[in-house]
XYZ file of N, CA and C in Angstrom:
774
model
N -14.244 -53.353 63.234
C -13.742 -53.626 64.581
C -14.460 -54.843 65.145
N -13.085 -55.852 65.770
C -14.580 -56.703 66.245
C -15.074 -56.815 67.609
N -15.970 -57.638 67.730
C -16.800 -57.711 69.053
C -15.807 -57.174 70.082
N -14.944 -58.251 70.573
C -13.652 -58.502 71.384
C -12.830 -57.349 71.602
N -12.714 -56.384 70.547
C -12.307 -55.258 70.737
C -12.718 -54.138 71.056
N -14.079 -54.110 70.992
C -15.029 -52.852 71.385
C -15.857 -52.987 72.349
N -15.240 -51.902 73.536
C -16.178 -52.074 74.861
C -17.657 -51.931 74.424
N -17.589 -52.487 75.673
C -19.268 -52.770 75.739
C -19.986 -51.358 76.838
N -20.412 -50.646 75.910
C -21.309 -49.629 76.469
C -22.159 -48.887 74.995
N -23.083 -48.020 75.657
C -23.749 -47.450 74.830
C -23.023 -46.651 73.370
N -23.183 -46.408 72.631
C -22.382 -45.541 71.029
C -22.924 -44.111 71.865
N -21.008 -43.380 72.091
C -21.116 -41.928 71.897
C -21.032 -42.009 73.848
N -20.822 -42.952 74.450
C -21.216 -42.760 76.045
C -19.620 -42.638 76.315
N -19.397 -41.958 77.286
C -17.918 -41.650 77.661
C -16.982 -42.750 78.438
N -16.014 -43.132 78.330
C -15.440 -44.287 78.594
C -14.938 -44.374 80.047
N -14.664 -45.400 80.551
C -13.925 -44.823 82.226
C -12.762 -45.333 81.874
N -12.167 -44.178 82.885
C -10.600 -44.108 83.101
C -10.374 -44.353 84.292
N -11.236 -44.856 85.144
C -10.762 -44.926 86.867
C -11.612 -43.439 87.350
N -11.060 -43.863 88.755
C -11.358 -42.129 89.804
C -11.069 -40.972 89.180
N -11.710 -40.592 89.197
C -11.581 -39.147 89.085
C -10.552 -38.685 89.463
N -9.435 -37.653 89.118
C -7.962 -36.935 89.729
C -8.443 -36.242 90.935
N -8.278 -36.430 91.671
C -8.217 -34.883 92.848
C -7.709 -33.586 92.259
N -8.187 -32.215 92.576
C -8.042 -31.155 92.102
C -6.297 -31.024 92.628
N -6.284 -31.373 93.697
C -4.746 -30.959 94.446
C -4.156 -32.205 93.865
N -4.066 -33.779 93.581
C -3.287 -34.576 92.720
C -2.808 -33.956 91.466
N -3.424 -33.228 90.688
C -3.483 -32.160 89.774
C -2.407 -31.115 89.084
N -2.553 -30.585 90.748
C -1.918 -29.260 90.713
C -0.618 -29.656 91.670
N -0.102 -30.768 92.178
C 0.782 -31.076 92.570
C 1.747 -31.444 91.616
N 0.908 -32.762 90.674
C 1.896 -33.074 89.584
C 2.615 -31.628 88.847
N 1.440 -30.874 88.024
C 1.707 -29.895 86.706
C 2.550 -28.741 87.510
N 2.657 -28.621 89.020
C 3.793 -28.087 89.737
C 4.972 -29.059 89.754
N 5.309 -30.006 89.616
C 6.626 -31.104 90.372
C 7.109 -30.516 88.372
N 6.122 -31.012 87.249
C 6.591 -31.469 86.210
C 7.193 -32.679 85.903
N 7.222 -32.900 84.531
C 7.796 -34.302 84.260
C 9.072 -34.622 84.365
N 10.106 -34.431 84.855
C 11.202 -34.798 84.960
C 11.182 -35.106 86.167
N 10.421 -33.866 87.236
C 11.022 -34.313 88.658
C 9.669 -35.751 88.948
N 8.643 -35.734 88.408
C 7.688 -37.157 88.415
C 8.717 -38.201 88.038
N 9.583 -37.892 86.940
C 10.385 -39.562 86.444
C 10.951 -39.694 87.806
N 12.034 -38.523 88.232
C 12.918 -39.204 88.986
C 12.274 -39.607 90.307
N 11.202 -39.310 91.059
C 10.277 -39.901 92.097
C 9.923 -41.507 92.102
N 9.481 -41.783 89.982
C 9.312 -42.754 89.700
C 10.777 -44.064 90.116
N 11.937 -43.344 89.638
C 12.806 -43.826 89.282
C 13.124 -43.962 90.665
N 12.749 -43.529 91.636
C 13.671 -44.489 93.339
C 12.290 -45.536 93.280
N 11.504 -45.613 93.198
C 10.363 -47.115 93.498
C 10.802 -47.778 92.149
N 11.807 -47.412 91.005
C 12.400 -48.458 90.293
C 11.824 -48.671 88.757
N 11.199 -47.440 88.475
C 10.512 -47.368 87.356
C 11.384 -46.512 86.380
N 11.494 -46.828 85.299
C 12.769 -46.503 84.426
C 12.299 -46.052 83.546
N 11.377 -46.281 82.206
C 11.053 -46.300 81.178
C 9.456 -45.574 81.623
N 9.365 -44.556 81.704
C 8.054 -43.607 82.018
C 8.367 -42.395 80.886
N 9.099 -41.928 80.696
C 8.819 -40.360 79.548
C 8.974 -40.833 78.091
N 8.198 -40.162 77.802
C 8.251 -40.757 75.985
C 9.032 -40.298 75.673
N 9.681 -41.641 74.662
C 10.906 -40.288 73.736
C 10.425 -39.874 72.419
N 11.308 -38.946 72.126
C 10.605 -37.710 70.648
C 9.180 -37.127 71.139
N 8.782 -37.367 71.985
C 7.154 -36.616 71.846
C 7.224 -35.686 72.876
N 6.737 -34.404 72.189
C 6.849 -32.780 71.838
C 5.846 -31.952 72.292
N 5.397 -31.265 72.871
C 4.032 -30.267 72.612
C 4.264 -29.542 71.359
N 3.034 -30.134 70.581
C 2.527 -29.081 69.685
C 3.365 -27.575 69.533
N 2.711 -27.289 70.992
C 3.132 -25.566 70.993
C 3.639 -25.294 72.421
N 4.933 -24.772 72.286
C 5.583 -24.935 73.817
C 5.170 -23.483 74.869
N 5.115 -24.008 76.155
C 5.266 -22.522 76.705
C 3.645 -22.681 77.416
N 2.697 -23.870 77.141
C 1.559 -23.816 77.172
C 1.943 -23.998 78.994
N 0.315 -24.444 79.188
C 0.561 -25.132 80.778
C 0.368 -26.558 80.582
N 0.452 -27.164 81.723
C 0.844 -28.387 81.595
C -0.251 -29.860 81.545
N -0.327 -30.097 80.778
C -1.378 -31.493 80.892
C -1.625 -32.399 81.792
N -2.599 -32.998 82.463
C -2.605 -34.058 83.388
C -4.179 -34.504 83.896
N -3.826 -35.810 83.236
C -5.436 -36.290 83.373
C -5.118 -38.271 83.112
N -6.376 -38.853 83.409
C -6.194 -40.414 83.615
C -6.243 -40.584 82.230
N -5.400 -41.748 81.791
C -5.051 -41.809 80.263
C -6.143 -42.780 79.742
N -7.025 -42.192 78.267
C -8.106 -42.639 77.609
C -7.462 -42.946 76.180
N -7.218 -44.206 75.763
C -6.123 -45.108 74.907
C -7.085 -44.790 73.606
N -6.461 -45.049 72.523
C -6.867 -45.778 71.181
C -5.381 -46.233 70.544
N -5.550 -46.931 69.788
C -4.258 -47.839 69.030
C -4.708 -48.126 67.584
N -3.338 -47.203 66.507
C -3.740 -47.895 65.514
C -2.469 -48.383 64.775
N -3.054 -49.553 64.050
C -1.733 -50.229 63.368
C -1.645 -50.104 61.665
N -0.790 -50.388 61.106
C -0.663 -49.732 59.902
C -2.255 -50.011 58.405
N -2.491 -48.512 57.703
C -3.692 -49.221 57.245
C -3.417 -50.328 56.086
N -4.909 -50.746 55.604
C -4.861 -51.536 54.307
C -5.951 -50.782 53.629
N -5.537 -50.898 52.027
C -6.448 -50.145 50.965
C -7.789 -50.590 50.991
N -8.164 -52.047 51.576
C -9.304 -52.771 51.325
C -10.397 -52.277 52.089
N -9.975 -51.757 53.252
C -10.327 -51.263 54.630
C -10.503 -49.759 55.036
N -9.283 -49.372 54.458
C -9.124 -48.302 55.069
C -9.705 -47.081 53.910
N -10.927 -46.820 53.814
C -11.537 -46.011 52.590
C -12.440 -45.240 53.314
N -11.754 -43.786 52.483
C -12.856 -42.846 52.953
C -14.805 -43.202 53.473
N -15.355 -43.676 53.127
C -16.586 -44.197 53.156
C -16.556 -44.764 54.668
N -15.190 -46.015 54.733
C -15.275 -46.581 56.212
C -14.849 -45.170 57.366
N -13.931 -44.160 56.978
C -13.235 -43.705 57.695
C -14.086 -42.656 58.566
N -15.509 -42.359 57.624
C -16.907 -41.715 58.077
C -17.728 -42.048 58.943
N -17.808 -43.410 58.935
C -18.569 -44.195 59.755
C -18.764 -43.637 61.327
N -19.935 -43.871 61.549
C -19.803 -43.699 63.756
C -19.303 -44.468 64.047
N -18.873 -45.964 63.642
C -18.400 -47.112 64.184
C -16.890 -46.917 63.994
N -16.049 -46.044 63.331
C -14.548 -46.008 63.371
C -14.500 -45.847 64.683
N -13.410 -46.369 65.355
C -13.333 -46.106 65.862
C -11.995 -45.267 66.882
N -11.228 -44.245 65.712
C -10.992 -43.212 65.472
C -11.837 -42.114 66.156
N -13.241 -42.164 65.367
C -14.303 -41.054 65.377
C -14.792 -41.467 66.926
N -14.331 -42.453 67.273
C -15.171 -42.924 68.538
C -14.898 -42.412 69.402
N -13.016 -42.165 69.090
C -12.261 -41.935 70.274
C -12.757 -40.560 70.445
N -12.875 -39.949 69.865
C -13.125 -37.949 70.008
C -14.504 -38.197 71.015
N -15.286 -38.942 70.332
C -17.304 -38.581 71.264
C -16.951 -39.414 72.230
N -16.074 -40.230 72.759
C -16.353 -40.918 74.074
C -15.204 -40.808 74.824
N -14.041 -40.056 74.604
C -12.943 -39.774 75.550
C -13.349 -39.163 76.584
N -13.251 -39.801 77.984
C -13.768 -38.703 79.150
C -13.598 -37.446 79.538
N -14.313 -36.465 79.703
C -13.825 -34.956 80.028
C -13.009 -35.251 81.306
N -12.024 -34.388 81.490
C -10.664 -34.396 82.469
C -9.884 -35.760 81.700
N -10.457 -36.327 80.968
C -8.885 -37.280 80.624
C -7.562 -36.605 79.557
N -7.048 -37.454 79.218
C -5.579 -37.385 78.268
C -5.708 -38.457 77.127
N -6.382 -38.234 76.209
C -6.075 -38.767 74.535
C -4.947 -39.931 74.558
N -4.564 -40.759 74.939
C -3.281 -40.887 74.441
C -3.558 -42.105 72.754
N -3.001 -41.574 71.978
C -2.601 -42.369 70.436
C -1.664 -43.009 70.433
N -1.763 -44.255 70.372
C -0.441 -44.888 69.911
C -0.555 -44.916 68.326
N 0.246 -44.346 67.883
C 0.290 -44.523 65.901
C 1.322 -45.011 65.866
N 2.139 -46.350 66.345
C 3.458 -46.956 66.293
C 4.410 -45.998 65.785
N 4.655 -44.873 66.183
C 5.732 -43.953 65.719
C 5.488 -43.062 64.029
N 4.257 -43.631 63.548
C 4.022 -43.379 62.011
C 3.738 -41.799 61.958
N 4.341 -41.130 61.179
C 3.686 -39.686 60.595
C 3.352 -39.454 59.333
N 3.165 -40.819 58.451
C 2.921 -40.993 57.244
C 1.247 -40.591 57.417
N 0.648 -40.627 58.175
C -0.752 -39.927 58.182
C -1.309 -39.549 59.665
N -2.279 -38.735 59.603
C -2.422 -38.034 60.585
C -3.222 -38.917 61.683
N -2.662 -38.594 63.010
C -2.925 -38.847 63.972
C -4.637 -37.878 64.345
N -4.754 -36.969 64.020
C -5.249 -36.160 64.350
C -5.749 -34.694 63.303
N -6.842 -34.299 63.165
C -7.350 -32.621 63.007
C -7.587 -31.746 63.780
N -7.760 -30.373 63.216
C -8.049 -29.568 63.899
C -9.692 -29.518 63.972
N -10.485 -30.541 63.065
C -12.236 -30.639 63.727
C -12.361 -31.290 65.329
N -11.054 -32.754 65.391
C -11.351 -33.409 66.401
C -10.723 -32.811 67.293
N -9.601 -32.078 67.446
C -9.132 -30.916 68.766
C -10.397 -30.119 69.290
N -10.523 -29.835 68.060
C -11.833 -28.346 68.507
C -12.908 -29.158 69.596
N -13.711 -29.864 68.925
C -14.447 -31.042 69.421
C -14.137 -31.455 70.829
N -12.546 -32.454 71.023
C -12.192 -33.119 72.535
C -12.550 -31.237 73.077
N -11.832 -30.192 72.652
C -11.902 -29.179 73.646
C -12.809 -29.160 74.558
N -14.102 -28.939 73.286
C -15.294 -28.218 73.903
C -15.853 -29.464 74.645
N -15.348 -30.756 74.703
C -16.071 -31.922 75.686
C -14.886 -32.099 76.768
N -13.993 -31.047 77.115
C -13.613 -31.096 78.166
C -12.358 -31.813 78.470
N -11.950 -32.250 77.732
C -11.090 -33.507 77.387
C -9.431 -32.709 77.652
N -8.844 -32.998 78.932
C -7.630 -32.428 78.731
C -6.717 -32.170 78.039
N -6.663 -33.121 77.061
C -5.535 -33.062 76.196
C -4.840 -34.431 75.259
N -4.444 -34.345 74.461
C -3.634 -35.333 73.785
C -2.594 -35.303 73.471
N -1.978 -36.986 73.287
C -0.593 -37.169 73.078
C -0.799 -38.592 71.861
N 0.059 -38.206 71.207
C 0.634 -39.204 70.168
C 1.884 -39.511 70.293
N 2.400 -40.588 69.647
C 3.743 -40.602 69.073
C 4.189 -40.611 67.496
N 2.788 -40.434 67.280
C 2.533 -40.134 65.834
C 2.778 -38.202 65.331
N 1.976 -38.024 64.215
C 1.488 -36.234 64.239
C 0.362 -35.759 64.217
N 0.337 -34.594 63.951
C -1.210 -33.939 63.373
C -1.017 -33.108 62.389
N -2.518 -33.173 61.670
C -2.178 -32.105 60.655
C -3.324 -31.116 60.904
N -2.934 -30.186 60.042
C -3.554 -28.493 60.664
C -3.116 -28.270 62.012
N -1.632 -28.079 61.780
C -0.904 -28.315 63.107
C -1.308 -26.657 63.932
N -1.056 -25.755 62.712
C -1.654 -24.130 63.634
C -3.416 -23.718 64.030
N -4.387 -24.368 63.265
C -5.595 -24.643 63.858
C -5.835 -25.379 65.186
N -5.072 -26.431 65.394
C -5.283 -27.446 66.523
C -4.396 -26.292 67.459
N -3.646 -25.735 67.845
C -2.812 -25.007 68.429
C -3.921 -23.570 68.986
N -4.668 -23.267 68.091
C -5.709 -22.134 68.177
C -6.649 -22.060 68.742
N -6.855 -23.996 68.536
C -8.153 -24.320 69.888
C -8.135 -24.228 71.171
N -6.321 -24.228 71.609
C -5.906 -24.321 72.807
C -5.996 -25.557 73.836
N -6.206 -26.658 72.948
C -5.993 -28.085 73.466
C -4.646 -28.488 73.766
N -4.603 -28.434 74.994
C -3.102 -29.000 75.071
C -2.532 -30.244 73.935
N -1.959 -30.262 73.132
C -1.429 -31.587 72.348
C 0.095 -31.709 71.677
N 0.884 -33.230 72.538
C 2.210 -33.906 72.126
C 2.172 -34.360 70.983
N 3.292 -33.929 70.321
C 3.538 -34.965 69.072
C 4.431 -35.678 68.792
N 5.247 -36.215 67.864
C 5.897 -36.377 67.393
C 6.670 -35.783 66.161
N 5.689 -34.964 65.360
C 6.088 -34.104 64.268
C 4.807 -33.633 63.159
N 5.255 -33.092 62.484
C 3.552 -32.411 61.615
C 2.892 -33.782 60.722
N 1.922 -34.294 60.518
C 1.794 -35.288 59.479
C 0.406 -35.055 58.773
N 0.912 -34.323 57.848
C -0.459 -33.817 57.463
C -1.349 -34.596 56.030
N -0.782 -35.825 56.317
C -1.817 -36.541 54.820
C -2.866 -37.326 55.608
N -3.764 -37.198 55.059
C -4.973 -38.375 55.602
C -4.946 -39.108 56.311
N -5.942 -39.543 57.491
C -5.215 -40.869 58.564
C -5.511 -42.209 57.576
N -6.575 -42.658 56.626
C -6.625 -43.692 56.413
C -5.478 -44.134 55.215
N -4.791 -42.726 55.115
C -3.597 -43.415 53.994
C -2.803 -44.342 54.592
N -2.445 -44.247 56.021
C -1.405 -45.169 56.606
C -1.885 -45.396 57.722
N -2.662 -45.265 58.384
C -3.234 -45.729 60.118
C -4.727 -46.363 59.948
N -4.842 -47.510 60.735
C -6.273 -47.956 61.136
C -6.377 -47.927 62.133
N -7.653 -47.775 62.863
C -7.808 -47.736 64.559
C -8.170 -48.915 64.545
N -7.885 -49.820 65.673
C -8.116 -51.247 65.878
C -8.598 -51.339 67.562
N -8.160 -50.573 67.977
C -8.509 -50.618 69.640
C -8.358 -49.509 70.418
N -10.233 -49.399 71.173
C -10.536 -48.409 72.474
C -9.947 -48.991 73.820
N -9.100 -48.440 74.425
C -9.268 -48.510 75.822
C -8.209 -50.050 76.410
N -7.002 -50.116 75.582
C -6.476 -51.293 75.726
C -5.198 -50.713 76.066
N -4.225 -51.354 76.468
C -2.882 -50.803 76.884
C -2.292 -50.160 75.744
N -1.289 -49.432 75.529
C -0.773 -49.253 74.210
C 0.847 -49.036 74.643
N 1.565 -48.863 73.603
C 2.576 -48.138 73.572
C 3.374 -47.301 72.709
N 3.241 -45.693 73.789
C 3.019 -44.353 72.966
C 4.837 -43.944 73.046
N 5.209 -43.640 72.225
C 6.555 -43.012 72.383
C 6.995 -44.141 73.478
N 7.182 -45.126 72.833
C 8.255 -46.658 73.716
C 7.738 -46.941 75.075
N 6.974 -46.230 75.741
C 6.138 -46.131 76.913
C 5.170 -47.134 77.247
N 5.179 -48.048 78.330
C 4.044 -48.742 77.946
C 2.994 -47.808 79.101
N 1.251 -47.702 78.436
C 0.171 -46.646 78.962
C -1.116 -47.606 78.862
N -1.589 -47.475 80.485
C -2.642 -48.415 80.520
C -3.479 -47.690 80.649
N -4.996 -48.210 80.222
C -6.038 -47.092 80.352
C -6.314 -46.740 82.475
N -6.599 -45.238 82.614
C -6.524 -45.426 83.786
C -5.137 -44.666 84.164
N -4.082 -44.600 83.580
C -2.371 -44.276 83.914
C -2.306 -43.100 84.239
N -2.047 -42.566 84.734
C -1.757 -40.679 84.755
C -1.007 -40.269 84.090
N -1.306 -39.396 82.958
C -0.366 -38.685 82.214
C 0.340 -37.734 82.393
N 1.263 -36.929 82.632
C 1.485 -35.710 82.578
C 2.701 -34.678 81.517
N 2.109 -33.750 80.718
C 2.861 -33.364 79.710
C 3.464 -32.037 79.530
N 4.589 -31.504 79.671
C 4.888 -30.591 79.865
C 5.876 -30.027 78.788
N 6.417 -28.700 78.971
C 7.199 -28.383 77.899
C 8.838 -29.601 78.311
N 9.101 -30.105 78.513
C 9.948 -31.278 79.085
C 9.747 -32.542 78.558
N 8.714 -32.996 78.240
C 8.157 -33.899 77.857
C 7.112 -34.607 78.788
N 6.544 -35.885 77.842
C 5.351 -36.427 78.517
C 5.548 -37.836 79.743
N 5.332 -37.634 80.981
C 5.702 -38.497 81.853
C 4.190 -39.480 81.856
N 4.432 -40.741 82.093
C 3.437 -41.966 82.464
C 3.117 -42.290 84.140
N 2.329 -42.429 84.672
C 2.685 -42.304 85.989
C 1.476 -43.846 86.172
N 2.445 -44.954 86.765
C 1.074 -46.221 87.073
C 0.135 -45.669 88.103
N -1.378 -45.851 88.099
C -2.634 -45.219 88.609
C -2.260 -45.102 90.637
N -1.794 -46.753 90.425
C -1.517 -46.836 92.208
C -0.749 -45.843 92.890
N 0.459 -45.588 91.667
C 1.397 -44.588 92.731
C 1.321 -43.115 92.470
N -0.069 -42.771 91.637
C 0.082 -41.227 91.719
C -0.277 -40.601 92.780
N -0.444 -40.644 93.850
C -0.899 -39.895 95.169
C 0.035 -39.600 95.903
N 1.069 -40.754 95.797
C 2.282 -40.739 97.172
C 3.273 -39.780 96.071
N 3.225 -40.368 94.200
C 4.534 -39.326 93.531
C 3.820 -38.108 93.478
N 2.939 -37.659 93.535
C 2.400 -36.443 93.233
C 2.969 -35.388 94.235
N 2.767 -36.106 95.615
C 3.257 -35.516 96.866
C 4.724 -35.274 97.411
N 5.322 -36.431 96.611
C 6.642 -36.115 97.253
C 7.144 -35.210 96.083
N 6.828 -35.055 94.514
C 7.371 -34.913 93.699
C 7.277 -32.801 94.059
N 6.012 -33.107 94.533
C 5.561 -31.730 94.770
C 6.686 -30.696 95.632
N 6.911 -31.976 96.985
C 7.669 -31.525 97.909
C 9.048 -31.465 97.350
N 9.476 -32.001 96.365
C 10.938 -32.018 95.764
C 11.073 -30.796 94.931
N 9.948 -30.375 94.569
C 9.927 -29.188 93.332
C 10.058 -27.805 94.434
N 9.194 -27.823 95.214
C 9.402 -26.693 96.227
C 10.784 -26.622 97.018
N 11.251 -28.070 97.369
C 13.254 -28.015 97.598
C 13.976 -27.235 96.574
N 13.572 -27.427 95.599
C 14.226 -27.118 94.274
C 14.290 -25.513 94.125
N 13.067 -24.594 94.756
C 12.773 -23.452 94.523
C 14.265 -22.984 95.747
N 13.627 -23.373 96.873
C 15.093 -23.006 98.083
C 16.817 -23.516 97.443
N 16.757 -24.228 96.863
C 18.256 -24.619 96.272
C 18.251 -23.046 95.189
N 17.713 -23.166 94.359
C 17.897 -22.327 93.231
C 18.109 -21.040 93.788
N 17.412 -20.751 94.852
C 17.320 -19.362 95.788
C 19.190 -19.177 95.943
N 19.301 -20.482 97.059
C 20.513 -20.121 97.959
C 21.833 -20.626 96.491
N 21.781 -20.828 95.420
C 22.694 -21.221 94.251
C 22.901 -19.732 93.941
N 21.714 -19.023 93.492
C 21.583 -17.763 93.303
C 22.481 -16.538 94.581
N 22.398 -16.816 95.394
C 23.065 -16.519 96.513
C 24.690 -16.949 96.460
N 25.219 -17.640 95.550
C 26.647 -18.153 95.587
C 27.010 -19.164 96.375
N 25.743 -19.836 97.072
C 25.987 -21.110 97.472
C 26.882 -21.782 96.746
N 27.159 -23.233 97.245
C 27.837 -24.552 96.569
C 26.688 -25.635 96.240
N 26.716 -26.267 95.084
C 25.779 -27.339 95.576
C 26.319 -28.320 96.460
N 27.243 -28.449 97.031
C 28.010 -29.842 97.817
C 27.056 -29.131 99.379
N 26.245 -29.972 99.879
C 25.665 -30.253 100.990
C 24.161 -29.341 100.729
N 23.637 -28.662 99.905
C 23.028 -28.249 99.123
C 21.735 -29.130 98.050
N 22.410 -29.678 97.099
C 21.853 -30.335 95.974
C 22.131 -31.625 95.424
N 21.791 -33.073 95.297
C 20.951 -33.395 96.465
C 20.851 -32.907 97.629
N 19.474 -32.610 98.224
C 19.205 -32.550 99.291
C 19.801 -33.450 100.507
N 20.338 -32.314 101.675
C 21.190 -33.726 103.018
C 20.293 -33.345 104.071
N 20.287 -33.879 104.926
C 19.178 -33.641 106.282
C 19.345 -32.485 106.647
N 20.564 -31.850 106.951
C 20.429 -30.518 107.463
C 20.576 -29.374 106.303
N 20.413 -29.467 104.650
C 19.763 -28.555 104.287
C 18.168 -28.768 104.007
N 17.660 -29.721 104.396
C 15.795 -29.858 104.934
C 16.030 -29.177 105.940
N 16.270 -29.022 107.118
C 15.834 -28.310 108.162
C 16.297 -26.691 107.556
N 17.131 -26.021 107.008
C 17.024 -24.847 106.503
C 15.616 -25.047 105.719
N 15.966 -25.824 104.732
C 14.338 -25.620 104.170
C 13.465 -25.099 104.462
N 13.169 -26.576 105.855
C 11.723 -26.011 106.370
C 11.603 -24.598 107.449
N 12.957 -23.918 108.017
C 13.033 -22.658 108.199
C 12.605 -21.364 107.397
N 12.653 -21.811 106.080
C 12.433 -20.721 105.114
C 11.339 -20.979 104.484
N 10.588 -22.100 104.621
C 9.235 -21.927 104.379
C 8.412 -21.807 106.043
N 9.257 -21.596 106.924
C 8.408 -21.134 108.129
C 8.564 -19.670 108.145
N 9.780 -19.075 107.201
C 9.547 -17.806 107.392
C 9.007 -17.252 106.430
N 8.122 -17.833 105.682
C 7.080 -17.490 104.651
C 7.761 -17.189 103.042
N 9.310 -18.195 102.596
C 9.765 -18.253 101.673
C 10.707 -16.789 101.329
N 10.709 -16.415 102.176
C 11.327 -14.893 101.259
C 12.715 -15.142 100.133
N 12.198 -13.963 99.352
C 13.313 -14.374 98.306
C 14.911 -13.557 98.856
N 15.274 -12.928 97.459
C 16.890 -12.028 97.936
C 16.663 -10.798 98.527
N 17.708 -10.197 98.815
C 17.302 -9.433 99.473
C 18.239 -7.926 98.763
């Protein structure tokens, strides 16, 4: 790896991703989920935020969300890419596991490759126990039911269980990438759900977190009064005067049917 490519901090020291998430930025997103985050995205004009093909691991989990901590690798070479180098503390592969920040999101760009693994079930176990929210590839993993056992949240693309240095080199910590056609800057907010994985730029996660939040809780009162034999016509989209029912029925403390 050279100079130019490898931050400059101590070997094994944890990388920054920006501010810290707020506990309620958090729990607003992994409530809205990734679809209703795109479409929040998509009125300020942002189009290309959810990865395509990339999967959770194991569905049904809860939902991922943390400031995105990059690595990028591009296809390997035999000269290079040898067990002996692939050991090293200086891969920086191995780097990404000891210095990904606890509360962040992994994200791998493996240019779409599943010809070798993105990932094990040593380095799941590992990000776990350092706190590390979770990962996403657009690549795979192999020891796909071990990594699943650790209970690390992790996206894929599909199982790829041969060696990473048969076909992947890591070339870069902490640089923009692009994961599942997505472009992900270090710093980005991730969020990954059984739906798929949404990108969120750092500036606007506070205001989408909030409205996305407030759109997901509309969503609970629509589904209510649909359930009820409503229509969606004046209903779904939301029109001004079904917000003011809304906010009636969360003044009367949400009740459901009756």
């Amino acid at each position: 790896m050279s100079a130019a490519a490898r931050p400059e901090r101590a070997e094994g020291q944890p990388r920054r991703t920006g501010e810290p998430l707020s506990p309620a930025v958090r729990e607003q997103l992994a409530r809205a989920g990734s679809s209703t985050v795109a479409n929040m995205l998509l009125r300020r004009g942002l189009r290309n935020v959810l990865m395509a093909g990339v999967r959770p691991l194991a569905g049904g989990g809860a939902p991922v969300v943390g400031p995105a901590s990059t690595l990028r690798f591009i296809p390997a070479r035999e000269d290079l890419d040898t067990l002996a180098n692939y050991a090293s503390s200086e891969n920086p592969h191995r780097r990404a596991i000891e210095e990904c920040p606890a509360g962040a999101v992994l994200v791998i760009d493996a240019f779409g490759s599943l010809a070798g693994a993105s990932m094990g079930d040593m380095m799941a176990a590992r990000l776990k126990r350092r706190g590390v929210s979770g990962v996403v590839t657009d690549g795979g993993y192999r020891d796909s039911a071990a990594i699943a056992a650790t209970g690390l949240p992790c996206f894929h693309r599909g199982n790829a269980p041969a060696a990473t240095p048969i076909a992947l080199h890591p070339v870069a910590l902490d640089e923009p990438v692009g994961c599942g056609g997505v472009a992900v800057y270090p710093g980005d907010v991730v969020l990954g759900d059984d739906d798929g994985v949404a990108v969120i730029p750092r500036h606007l996660v506070a205001e989408v977190a909030a409205e996305a939040a407030d759109a997901a809780a509309y969503e609970e009162f629509a589904a209510l009064e649909i359930r009820r034999g409503r229509s969606l016509f004046g209903l779904f989209p939301a029109t001004p005067e079904s917000r003011k029912e809304y906010d009636t029925w969360v003044a009367s403390g949400r009740p459901g049917l009756e």
